[in-house]
CSV table of C-alpha atoms and ligand atoms in Angstrom, one decimal:
chain,number,residue,atom,x,y,z
G,1059,UNK,CA,24.0,-15.5,8.0
G,1060,UNK,CA,23.7,-16.6,11.7
G,1061,UNK,CA,27.2,-15.3,12.5
G,1062,UNK,CA,26.4,-11.9,10.9
G,1063,UNK,CA,23.0,-11.6,12.7
G,1064,UNK,CA,24.6,-12.5,16.0
G,1065,UNK,CA,27.3,-10.0,15.5
G,1066,UNK,CA,24.9,-7.2,14.7
G,1067,UNK,CA,22.6,-8.0,17.8
G,1068,UNK,CA,25.7,-8.1,20.0
G,1069,UNK,CA,27.1,-4.8,18.7
G,1070,UNK,CA,23.7,-3.2,19.2
G,1071,UNK,CA,23.4,-4.6,22.8
G,1072,UNK,CA,26.8,-3.2,23.6
G,1073,UNK,CA,25.8,0.3,22.2
G,1074,UNK,CA,22.8,0.2,24.5
G,1075,UNK,CA,25.1,-0.5,27.5
G,1076,UNK,CA,23.6,-4.0,28.2
G,1077,UNK,CA,25.7,-6.4,30.2
G,1078,UNK,CA,27.1,-9.5,28.5
G,1079,UNK,CA,24.6,-11.9,30.1
G,1080,UNK,CA,21.6,-9.9,28.9
G,1081,UNK,CA,23.2,-9.7,25.4
G,1082,UNK,CA,23.6,-13.5,25.4
G,1083,UNK,CA,20.0,-13.9,26.6
G,1084,UNK,CA,18.7,-11.8,23.7
G,1085,UNK,CA,21.0,-13.3,21.0
G,1086,UNK,CA,20.7,-17.1,21.4
G,1087,UNK,CA,17.5,-18.9,20.4
G,1088,UNK,CA,15.6,-20.2,23.4
G,1089,UNK,CA,14.9,-23.5,21.6
G,1090,UNK,CA,15.7,-25.1,18.3
G,1091,UNK,CA,13.7,-28.2,17.3
G,1092,UNK,CA,15.5,-30.4,14.8
G,1093,UNK,CA,13.8,-33.4,13.4
G,1094,UNK,CA,13.3,-35.6,10.3
G,1095,UNK,CA,10.2,-36.1,8.2
G,1096,UNK,CA,10.1,-39.6,6.5
G,1097,UNK,CA,7.9,-39.4,3.4
G,1098,UNK,CA,6.6,-42.3,1.4
G,1099,UNK,CA,6.8,-41.0,-2.2
G,1100,UNK,CA,4.2,-42.0,-4.8
G,1101,UNK,CA,6.7,-44.3,-6.5
G,1102,UNK,CA,6.9,-46.3,-3.2
G,1103,UNK,CA,10.4,-44.9,-2.3
G,1104,UNK,CA,11.0,-43.7,1.3
G,1105,UNK,CA,12.6,-40.3,1.5
G,1106,UNK,CA,13.8,-38.5,4.6
G,1107,UNK,CA,13.8,-34.7,4.9
G,1108,UNK,CA,15.6,-32.6,7.6
G,1109,UNK,CA,13.3,-30.1,9.3
G,1110,UNK,CA,13.6,-27.3,11.9
G,1111,UNK,CA,11.7,-24.9,14.1
G,1112,UNK,CA,13.7,-22.2,15.8
G,1113,UNK,CA,12.0,-20.4,18.7
G,1114,UNK,CA,14.2,-17.4,19.3
G,1115,UNK,CA,12.8,-15.2,22.0
G,1116,UNK,CA,9.6,-15.1,24.0
G,1117,UNK,CA,10.2,-12.1,26.2
G,1118,UNK,CA,7.6,-10.0,24.4
G,1119,UNK,CA,5.1,-12.8,23.6
G,1120,UNK,CA,4.7,-16.1,21.7
G,1121,UNK,CA,7.1,-16.9,18.9
G,1122,UNK,CA,5.9,-15.8,15.5
G,1123,UNK,CA,7.4,-16.6,12.1
G,1124,UNK,CA,7.1,-18.4,8.8
G,1125,UNK,CA,7.8,-21.9,7.6
G,1126,UNK,CA,9.9,-22.2,4.4
G,1127,UNK,CA,10.3,-25.2,2.1
G,1128,UNK,CA,13.6,-24.9,0.3
G,1129,UNK,CA,16.7,-27.0,-0.6
G,1130,UNK,CA,19.0,-24.5,1.1
G,1131,UNK,CA,17.2,-24.6,4.5
G,1132,UNK,CA,19.6,-25.2,7.4
G,1133,UNK,CA,19.6,-25.0,11.2
G,1134,UNK,CA,21.8,-21.8,11.1
G,1135,UNK,CA,19.5,-20.2,8.5
G,1136,UNK,CA,16.3,-20.7,10.6
G,1137,UNK,CA,18.1,-19.5,13.7
G,1138,UNK,CA,19.2,-16.3,12.0
G,1139,UNK,CA,15.7,-15.7,10.4
G,1140,UNK,CA,14.0,-16.3,13.8
G,1141,UNK,CA,16.3,-13.7,15.5
G,1142,UNK,CA,15.4,-11.2,12.7
G,1143,UNK,CA,11.7,-12.0,13.4
G,1144,UNK,CA,12.3,-11.1,17.1
G,1145,UNK,CA,13.7,-7.7,15.9
G,1146,UNK,CA,10.9,-7.1,13.3
G,1147,UNK,CA,8.1,-7.8,15.8
G,1148,UNK,CA,9.7,-5.5,18.3
G,1149,UNK,CA,10.2,-2.7,15.7
G,1150,UNK,CA,6.5,-2.6,14.9
G,1151,UNK,CA,5.7,-3.2,18.6
G,1152,UNK,CA,3.5,-6.2,18.2
G,1153,UNK,CA,3.4,-8.7,21.1
G,1154,UNK,CA,5.5,-11.5,19.8
G,1155,UNK,CA,9.0,-12.9,19.8
G,1156,UNK,CA,10.6,-14.4,16.7
G,1157,UNK,CA,10.3,-17.9,15.3
G,1158,UNK,CA,11.1,-19.5,12.0
G,1159,UNK,CA,10.8,-23.0,10.6
G,1160,UNK,CA,11.8,-24.9,7.5
G,1161,UNK,CA,12.1,-28.1,5.7
G,1162,UNK,CA,15.1,-28.9,3.5
G,1163,UNK,CA,13.2,-29.9,0.4
G,1164,UNK,CA,12.6,-28.8,-3.2
G,1165,UNK,CA,8.8,-28.6,-3.2
G,1166,UNK,CA,8.7,-28.4,-7.0
G,1167,UNK,CA,9.9,-32.0,-7.1
G,1168,UNK,CA,6.9,-33.2,-5.1
G,1169,UNK,CA,3.4,-34.0,-6.3
G,1170,UNK,CA,0.5,-32.1,-4.8
G,1171,UNK,CA,-0.4,-35.2,-2.6
G,1172,UNK,CA,3.3,-35.6,-1.4
G,1173,UNK,CA,3.4,-31.8,-0.6
G,1174,UNK,CA,0.2,-32.1,1.5
G,1175,UNK,CA,1.6,-35.2,3.3
G,1176,UNK,CA,4.9,-33.4,4.0
G,1177,UNK,CA,3.1,-30.3,5.3
G,1178,UNK,CA,0.8,-32.3,7.6
G,1179,UNK,CA,3.7,-34.4,8.9
G,1180,UNK,CA,5.6,-31.1,9.7
G,1181,UNK,CA,2.6,-29.8,11.6
G,1182,UNK,CA,2.2,-33.0,13.5
G,1183,UNK,CA,5.9,-32.9,14.6
G,1184,UNK,CA,5.7,-29.3,15.9
G,1185,UNK,CA,2.2,-29.5,17.3
G,1186,UNK,CA,3.4,-30.1,20.9
G,1187,UNK,CA,5.5,-26.9,20.8
G,1188,UNK,CA,3.1,-24.4,19.1
G,1189,UNK,CA,-0.3,-22.8,19.7
G,1190,UNK,CA,-1.9,-19.4,19.8
G,1191,UNK,CA,-0.1,-18.6,23.1
G,1192,UNK,CA,3.2,-20.4,22.3
G,1193,UNK,CA,4.3,-20.1,18.7
G,1194,UNK,CA,2.2,-19.1,15.7
G,1195,UNK,CA,3.6,-20.2,12.3
G,1196,UNK,CA,2.8,-18.5,8.9
G,1197,UNK,CA,3.8,-18.9,5.3
G,1198,UNK,CA,7.3,-18.1,4.0
G,1199,UNK,CA,9.3,-19.0,0.9
G,1200,UNK,CA,7.5,-21.7,-1.1
G,1201,UNK,CA,4.6,-22.1,1.4
G,1202,UNK,CA,1.2,-20.4,1.0
G,1203,UNK,CA,-2.3,-20.2,2.4
G,1204,UNK,CA,-3.2,-23.7,1.1
G,1205,UNK,CA,-0.3,-25.2,2.9
G,1206,UNK,CA,-1.2,-23.2,6.1
G,1207,UNK,CA,-4.7,-24.6,5.7
G,1208,UNK,CA,-3.4,-28.2,5.7
G,1209,UNK,CA,-1.1,-27.6,8.6
G,1210,UNK,CA,-3.8,-25.8,10.6
G,1211,UNK,CA,-6.3,-28.6,10.0
G,1212,UNK,CA,-3.7,-31.3,11.1
G,1213,UNK,CA,-2.8,-29.3,14.2
G,1214,UNK,CA,-6.5,-28.9,15.3
G,1215,UNK,CA,-7.1,-32.6,14.6
G,1216,UNK,CA,-4.1,-33.6,16.8
G,1217,UNK,CA,-5.0,-31.2,19.6
G,1218,UNK,CA,-8.8,-31.9,19.4
G,1219,UNK,CA,-9.6,-28.2,19.6
G,1220,UNK,CA,-10.7,-25.4,17.3
G,1221,UNK,CA,-8.0,-22.8,17.5
G,1222,UNK,CA,-8.2,-20.3,14.6
G,1223,UNK,CA,-5.3,-18.2,16.0
G,1224,UNK,CA,-2.8,-21.1,16.0
G,1225,UNK,CA,-1.6,-20.3,12.4
G,1226,UNK,CA,-1.7,-17.2,10.3
G,1227,UNK,CA,-1.7,-16.7,6.5
G,1228,UNK,CA,-4.5,-19.1,6.3
G,1229,UNK,CA,-7.1,-19.0,3.5
G,1230,UNK,CA,-9.8,-16.4,4.3
G,1231,UNK,CA,-12.3,-19.3,4.3
G,1232,UNK,CA,-10.4,-20.9,7.2
G,1233,UNK,CA,-10.1,-17.8,9.3
G,1234,UNK,CA,-7.4,-15.9,7.4
G,1235,UNK,CA,-7.5,-12.1,7.3
G,1236,UNK,CA,-8.7,-9.9,4.5
G,1237,UNK,CA,-5.9,-7.6,3.4
G,1238,UNK,CA,-3.1,-10.1,4.0
G,1239,UNK,CA,-2.3,-10.4,0.3
G,1240,UNK,CA,-1.5,-6.7,-0.2
G,1241,UNK,CA,-0.2,-6.1,3.4
G,1242,UNK,CA,3.5,-6.2,2.8
G,1243,UNK,CA,3.5,-4.0,-0.3
G,1244,UNK,CA,1.0,-1.5,1.2
G,1245,UNK,CA,3.0,-1.4,4.5
G,1246,UNK,CA,6.2,-0.6,2.5
G,1247,UNK,CA,4.5,2.4,0.8
G,1248,UNK,CA,3.2,3.7,4.1
G,1249,UNK,CA,6.7,3.5,5.6
G,1250,UNK,CA,8.2,5.3,2.6
G,1251,UNK,CA,5.7,8.1,2.7
G,1252,UNK,CA,6.0,8.5,6.4
G,1253,UNK,CA,9.8,8.7,6.2
G,1254,UNK,CA,9.7,11.2,3.3
G,1255,UNK,CA,7.3,13.3,5.4
G,1256,UNK,CA,9.5,13.2,8.4
G,1257,UNK,CA,12.5,14.2,6.3
G,1258,UNK,CA,10.6,17.1,4.8
G,1259,UNK,CA,9.2,18.4,8.1
G,1260,UNK,CA,12.1,17.6,10.4
G,1261,UNK,CA,13.9,20.5,12.0
G,1262,UNK,CA,16.8,18.2,12.6
G,1263,UNK,CA,18.5,17.2,9.4
G,1264,UNK,CA,20.1,13.8,9.7
G,1265,UNK,CA,23.8,14.0,8.8
G,1266,UNK,CA,23.6,10.4,7.5
G,1267,UNK,CA,21.9,11.1,4.2
G,1268,UNK,CA,21.6,13.9,1.7
G,1269,UNK,CA,18.2,14.0,0.0
G,1270,UNK,CA,17.3,16.5,-2.6
G,1271,UNK,CA,14.2,16.0,-4.7
G,1272,UNK,CA,13.4,18.7,-7.2
G,1273,UNK,CA,10.1,20.2,-6.3
G,1274,UNK,CA,7.1,19.9,-8.7
G,1275,UNK,CA,8.5,16.7,-10.2
G,1276,UNK,CA,7.1,13.2,-9.5
G,1277,UNK,CA,9.4,11.0,-7.5
G,1278,UNK,CA,10.6,8.1,-9.7
G,1279,UNK,CA,10.7,4.5,-8.5
G,1280,UNK,CA,12.1,1.2,-9.9
G,1281,UNK,CA,11.0,-2.1,-8.5
G,1282,UNK,CA,13.1,-5.3,-8.6
G,1283,UNK,CA,10.8,-8.3,-8.5
G,1284,UNK,CA,7.2,-7.9,-9.7
G,1285,UNK,CA,5.8,-10.7,-7.5
G,1286,UNK,CA,3.3,-10.3,-4.7
G,1287,UNK,CA,5.3,-7.7,-2.7
G,1288,UNK,CA,6.7,-5.8,-5.8
G,1289,UNK,CA,3.4,-5.6,-7.6
G,1290,UNK,CA,1.5,-4.3,-4.5
G,1291,UNK,CA,4.2,-1.9,-3.7
G,1292,UNK,CA,4.1,-0.5,-7.3
G,1293,UNK,CA,0.3,-0.4,-7.3
G,1294,UNK,CA,0.0,1.6,-4.0
G,1295,UNK,CA,3.0,3.8,-4.9
G,1296,UNK,CA,1.3,4.9,-8.1
G,1297,UNK,CA,-2.0,5.5,-6.2
G,1298,UNK,CA,-0.1,7.8,-3.8
G,1299,UNK,CA,1.5,9.8,-6.7
G,1300,UNK,CA,4.9,8.2,-7.2
G,1301,UNK,CA,6.0,7.5,-10.8
G,1302,UNK,CA,7.0,3.8,-11.2
G,1303,UNK,CA,9.2,3.8,-14.3
G,1304,UNK,CA,10.6,0.3,-14.2
G,1305,UNK,CA,9.9,-3.2,-12.9
G,1306,UNK,CA,11.6,-6.6,-13.3
G,1307,UNK,CA,11.2,-10.3,-12.7
G,1308,UNK,CA,13.5,-13.3,-13.0
G,1309,UNK,CA,13.3,-13.2,-16.8
G,1310,UNK,CA,13.8,-9.5,-17.6
G,1311,UNK,CA,12.8,-5.9,-17.0
G,1312,UNK,CA,10.9,-3.1,-18.6
G,1313,UNK,CA,11.4,0.7,-18.6
G,1314,UNK,CA,8.5,3.1,-19.3
G,1315,UNK,CA,10.0,6.6,-18.7
G,1316,UNK,CA,6.6,8.3,-18.4
G,1317,UNK,CA,5.4,5.9,-15.7
G,1318,UNK,CA,3.9,2.5,-16.1
G,1319,UNK,CA,0.5,1.1,-15.0
G,1320,UNK,CA,1.0,-1.8,-12.5
G,1321,UNK,CA,-2.4,-3.4,-13.2
G,1322,UNK,CA,-2.1,-3.6,-17.0
G,1323,UNK,CA,1.6,-4.6,-16.6
G,1324,UNK,CA,0.5,-7.5,-14.3
G,1325,UNK,CA,-2.1,-8.6,-16.8
G,1326,UNK,CA,0.5,-8.5,-19.6
G,1327,UNK,CA,3.0,-10.4,-17.4
G,1328,UNK,CA,0.4,-13.1,-16.7
G,1329,UNK,CA,-0.2,-13.5,-20.4
G,1330,UNK,CA,3.5,-13.5,-21.5
G,1331,UNK,CA,5.1,-15.1,-18.4
G,1332,UNK,CA,7.4,-12.1,-17.9
G,1333,UNK,CA,7.2,-8.3,-17.6
G,1334,UNK,CA,9.8,-7.9,-20.4
G,1335,UNK,CA,8.0,-6.5,-23.4
G,1336,UNK,CA,5.1,-5.1,-21.3
G,1337,UNK,CA,5.2,-1.4,-22.0
G,1338,UNK,CA,1.9,-0.5,-20.3
G,1339,UNK,CA,0.8,3.1,-19.8
G,1340,UNK,CA,-2.7,3.5,-18.5
G,1341,UNK,CA,-4.9,0.8,-19.9
G,1342,UNK,CA,-2.8,0.4,-23.1
G,1343,UNK,CA,0.4,-1.6,-23.7
G,1344,UNK,CA,2.3,-0.5,-26.8
G,1345,UNK,CA,5.9,-0.9,-27.9
G,1346,UNK,CA,6.3,2.9,-28.4
G,1347,UNK,CA,5.8,3.5,-24.7
G,1348,UNK,CA,9.0,1.9,-23.4
G,1349,UNK,CA,11.9,-0.5,-23.8
G,1350,UNK,CA,13.1,-3.8,-22.4
G,1351,UNK,CA,16.2,-3.6,-20.3
G,1352,UNK,CA,18.2,-6.3,-18.4
G,1353,UNK,CA,17.2,-7.1,-14.9
G,1354,UNK,CA,20.7,-6.1,-13.8
G,1355,UNK,CA,20.3,-2.7,-15.5
G,1356,UNK,CA,17.1,-1.9,-13.5
G,1357,UNK,CA,19.2,-1.8,-10.3
G,1358,UNK,CA,21.5,0.9,-11.8
G,1359,UNK,CA,18.8,3.3,-13.2
G,1360,UNK,CA,19.1,6.9,-12.1
G,1361,UNK,CA,15.8,6.8,-10.1
G,1362,UNK,CA,15.0,8.5,-6.8
G,1363,UNK,CA,13.9,5.3,-5.2
G,1364,UNK,CA,15.0,1.7,-5.7
G,1365,UNK,CA,12.9,-1.1,-4.3
G,1366,UNK,CA,14.5,-4.5,-4.2
G,1367,UNK,CA,11.5,-6.8,-3.7
G,1368,UNK,CA,12.9,-10.2,-5.0
G,1369,UNK,CA,15.9,-11.8,-3.4
G,1370,UNK,CA,18.4,-11.5,-0.6
G,1371,UNK,CA,21.9,-10.1,-1.6
G,1372,UNK,CA,20.6,-8.3,-4.8
G,1373,UNK,CA,22.7,-5.2,-4.0
G,1374,UNK,CA,26.2,-6.3,-3.2
G,1375,UNK,CA,29.9,-5.8,-3.6
G,1376,UNK,CA,29.7,-6.3,-7.4
G,1377,UNK,CA,27.0,-3.7,-8.2
G,1378,UNK,CA,27.0,-1.3,-5.2
G,1379,UNK,CA,29.2,1.3,-6.9
G,1380,UNK,CA,26.7,1.5,-9.8
G,1381,UNK,CA,23.6,2.2,-7.7
G,1382,UNK,CA,22.3,5.8,-8.4
G,1383,UNK,CA,19.1,5.8,-6.3
G,1384,UNK,CA,18.9,8.2,-3.4
G,1385,UNK,CA,16.7,5.9,-1.3
G,1386,UNK,CA,16.5,2.1,-1.2
G,1387,UNK,CA,13.5,0.5,0.4
G,1388,UNK,CA,14.4,-3.1,1.4
G,1389,UNK,CA,11.1,-4.9,0.6
G,1390,UNK,CA,12.8,-8.3,0.3
G,1391,UNK,CA,14.6,-9.8,3.3
G,1392,UNK,CA,18.2,-8.8,3.3
G,1393,UNK,CA,18.5,-7.5,-0.3
G,1394,UNK,CA,21.4,-5.2,0.5
G,1395,UNK,CA,24.5,-7.1,1.8
G,1396,UNK,CA,26.3,-5.7,4.9
G,1397,UNK,CA,29.2,-4.4,2.8
G,1398,UNK,CA,26.9,-2.7,0.3
G,1399,UNK,CA,24.9,-1.3,3.2
G,1400,UNK,CA,27.9,0.4,4.7
G,1401,UNK,CA,29.3,1.6,1.4
G,1402,UNK,CA,25.9,3.1,0.3
G,1403,UNK,CA,25.1,4.6,3.7
G,1404,UNK,CA,28.5,6.4,3.8
G,1405,UNK,CA,27.7,7.7,0.3
G,1406,UNK,CA,24.5,9.3,1.7
G,1407,UNK,CA,22.0,6.8,0.3
G,1408,UNK,CA,19.0,6.4,2.7
G,1409,UNK,CA,18.3,2.7,3.2
G,1410,UNK,CA,14.9,1.9,4.8
G,1411,UNK,CA,15.7,-1.5,6.4
G,1412,UNK,CA,13.7,-4.7,5.9
G,1413,UNK,CA,12.9,-5.1,9.6
G,1414,UNK,CA,10.7,-2.0,9.2
G,1415,UNK,CA,9.9,-1.7,5.4
G,1416,UNK,CA,8.5,-5.2,5.0
G,1417,UNK,CA,7.0,-5.7,8.4
G,1418,UNK,CA,3.5,-5.1,7.0
G,1419,UNK,CA,3.2,-8.8,6.4
G,1420,UNK,CA,3.7,-9.9,10.0
G,1421,UNK,CA,1.6,-7.0,11.2
G,1422,UNK,CA,-1.4,-8.2,9.3
G,1423,UNK,CA,-0.6,-11.7,10.6
G,1424,UNK,CA,-0.9,-10.2,14.0
G,1425,UNK,CA,-4.2,-8.7,13.1
G,1426,UNK,CA,-5.3,-12.1,11.8
G,1427,UNK,CA,-4.3,-13.6,15.2
G,1428,UNK,CA,-6.3,-10.9,17.0
G,1429,UNK,CA,-9.4,-11.6,14.8
G,1430,UNK,CA,-9.0,-15.4,15.3
G,1431,UNK,CA,-8.8,-15.0,19.1
G,1432,UNK,CA,-11.9,-12.7,19.3
G,1433,UNK,CA,-13.8,-14.7,16.7
G,1434,UNK,CA,-14.8,-11.5,14.8
G,1435,UNK,CA,-13.4,-10.7,11.4
G,1436,UNK,CA,-12.9,-7.2,9.9
G,1437,UNK,CA,-13.4,-5.9,6.4
G,1438,UNK,CA,-10.3,-5.3,4.3
G,1439,UNK,CA,-10.3,-1.5,4.7
G,1440,UNK,CA,-10.4,-1.8,8.5
G,1441,UNK,CA,-7.4,-4.1,8.4
G,1442,UNK,CA,-5.5,-1.8,6.1
G,1443,UNK,CA,-6.3,1.3,8.3
G,1444,UNK,CA,-5.0,-0.5,11.4
G,1445,UNK,CA,-1.9,-1.6,9.5
G,1446,UNK,CA,-1.3,2.0,8.4
G,1447,UNK,CA,-1.4,3.3,11.9
G,1448,UNK,CA,1.1,0.7,13.2
G,1449,UNK,CA,3.5,1.2,10.3
G,1450,UNK,CA,3.4,5.0,10.6
G,1451,UNK,CA,4.1,4.9,14.4
G,1452,UNK,CA,7.0,2.4,13.9
G,1453,UNK,CA,8.5,4.6,11.1
G,1454,UNK,CA,8.4,7.7,13.3
G,1455,UNK,CA,10.0,5.8,16.3
G,1456,UNK,CA,12.8,4.4,14.1
G,1457,UNK,CA,13.4,7.8,12.6
G,1458,UNK,CA,13.6,9.5,16.1
G,1459,UNK,CA,16.1,6.8,17.2
G,1460,UNK,CA,18.2,7.4,14.2
G,1461,UNK,CA,18.4,11.1,15.0
G,1462,UNK,CA,18.9,10.5,18.8
G,1463,UNK,CA,21.7,8.0,18.2
G,1464,UNK,CA,23.1,9.6,15.0
G,1465,UNK,CA,22.9,6.3,13.1
G,1466,UNK,CA,21.5,4.7,10.0
G,1467,UNK,CA,17.8,3.6,10.1
G,1468,UNK,CA,18.9,-0.1,10.3
G,1469,UNK,CA,21.0,0.5,13.4
G,1470,UNK,CA,18.2,2.6,14.8
G,1471,UNK,CA,15.6,-0.2,14.2
G,1472,UNK,CA,17.9,-2.7,16.0
G,1473,UNK,CA,18.5,-0.3,18.9
G,1474,UNK,CA,14.8,0.3,19.4
G,1475,UNK,CA,13.9,-3.4,19.1
G,1476,UNK,CA,16.7,-4.7,21.4
G,1477,UNK,CA,15.8,-2.0,24.0
G,1478,UNK,CA,12.2,-3.1,23.9
G,1479,UNK,CA,13.1,-6.8,24.2
G,1480,UNK,CA,15.5,-6.2,27.1
G,1481,UNK,CA,12.9,-4.2,29.0
G,1482,UNK,CA,11.0,-7.4,29.6
G,1483,UNK,CA,13.8,-9.0,31.6
G,1484,UNK,CA,13.3,-8.8,35.3
N,2719,NAD,P1,7.1,-13.8,-5.1
N,2719,NAD,O1,7.6,-15.1,-5.4
N,2719,NAD,O2,5.7,-13.5,-5.3
N,2719,NAD,O3,7.9,-12.7,-6.1
N,2719,NAD,C1,9.2,-12.7,-6.3
N,2719,NAD,C2,9.5,-12.0,-7.6
N,2719,NAD,O4,10.9,-11.8,-7.8
N,2719,NAD,C3,9.0,-12.8,-8.8
N,2719,NAD,O5,8.3,-12.0,-9.7
N,2719,NAD,C4,10.3,-13.3,-9.5
N,2719,NAD,O6,10.2,-13.5,-10.9
N,2719,NAD,C5,11.2,-12.1,-9.1
N,2719,NAD,N1,12.7,-12.4,-9.2
N,2719,NAD,C6,13.4,-13.5,-8.9
N,2719,NAD,N2,14.7,-13.3,-9.2
N,2719,NAD,C7,14.8,-12.1,-9.7
N,2719,NAD,C8,15.9,-11.4,-10.2
N,2719,NAD,N3,17.1,-11.9,-10.2
N,2719,NAD,N4,15.7,-10.1,-10.7
N,2719,NAD,C9,14.4,-9.6,-10.7
N,2719,NAD,N5,13.4,-10.2,-10.2
N,2719,NAD,C10,13.5,-11.5,-9.7
N,2719,NAD,O7,7.6,-13.4,-3.7
N,2719,NAD,P2,7.1,-12.3,-2.7
N,2719,NAD,O8,6.1,-12.8,-1.7
N,2719,NAD,O9,6.7,-11.1,-3.5
N,2719,NAD,O10,8.4,-12.0,-1.8
N,2719,NAD,C11,9.5,-11.2,-2.3
N,2719,NAD,C12,10.5,-10.9,-1.2
N,2719,NAD,O11,9.8,-10.3,-0.1
N,2719,NAD,C13,11.1,-12.2,-0.6
N,2719,NAD,O12,12.5,-11.8,-0.3
N,2719,NAD,C14,10.3,-12.4,0.6
N,2719,NAD,O13,11.1,-13.1,1.6
N,2719,NAD,C15,10.1,-11.0,1.1
N,2719,NAD,N6,8.9,-10.8,2.0
N,2719,NAD,C16,7.7,-11.2,1.6
N,2719,NAD,C17,6.6,-11.0,2.4
N,2719,NAD,C18,5.2,-11.4,2.0
N,2719,NAD,O14,4.3,-11.1,2.7
N,2719,NAD,N7,5.0,-12.0,0.8
N,2719,NAD,C19,6.8,-10.5,3.7
N,2719,NAD,C20,8.1,-10.1,4.1
N,2719,NAD,C21,9.2,-10.2,3.2
């Protein structure tokens, strides 16, 4: 992942005509902290976990990025993810560079008390290197507002200060932002609507994709992964007039041709433990409304828009030839592999890249940081309105770059971001 990320940044730098020193400066992380966390387990055993914090680039502002707890965490992975955060923050033009941290641990094997001790120990180790003007961590895979709350409290205890903007993704009661829960899904729908609008109203047709939606018909959507991001994407998409006909989770998928209701589907999923079997139209769930399909089949449905919102690499060499959607919105991080990206883009599929589509999360993190610094918190609608403006502007800028440079939206997003980062070099 690190090699691929480096290659893409370097290629983009060359396209922009940057010299090799500048490209190196923008590609390599400025600092990578590597350390161990010794943890006394409840059974008395001492266990040692590897941990990292990569601080990629601070040219545009303090480092920003999540902390993940996962057995696959490695130094190279956090380096790659921190570089992608530098790109993402520059795409939406928020004043940050990229950061990412992680602990190589399976948190499901820890008790609640052990998880809290590990989280506090991680915060204590990185405390000298972070802060509202240096590096602002947030949740990522397997970490959540409660964990951010523990880390934030530990950080403030060590530093002897009150610093609400030192962490984001905190519980609202500890200075978190309203609107953070729905931010990523909502941001994705805003980006999709804006891009569709630009396509419709653009005098310059992009040669890179061929879109043709029959007028008068609702645009159909399938969402892979009905978790936080997938559910909110589906919910706001339906509110904006799209027809969500299928959703999946790790256990299965459901197809409701006439369009499903995300709220009743979520209620049903919470009851059954899976969306499979949840044929919910309006406020009623009934077997006559739909059918259960496999989670693999969902990706191959003949829908207008496919939204991978679960895992990385979901659309890959094995299934890329079976994809029938005209647009893919990358709501997960890296759900379309490089090979599939090239194949589908050549076929004329429009892929809205993760560094734009799912940037709503980090954008509301930025708004949480602003609120923390000013000591004044906004209502949810105010946060979502600000988010909408930022996402619309970024979509338009990426779109314009793709026309100007005759490239895919992913390349355009990287061009825009790297140009913005390089502008800060003196
Ligand atoms: P989540 O854990 O709430 O949801 C993930 C969902 O994917 C679950 O419903 C799970 O059952 C489902 N899933 C897992 N494997 C699947 C499979 N093979 N097929 C279909 N469904 C499957 O996670 P989330 O917060 O919604 O994040 C989803 C993705 O979005 C991740 O890649 C994450 O990194 C990315 N992302 C999240 C945010 C955020 O704010 N939460 C921000 C940016 C990017």
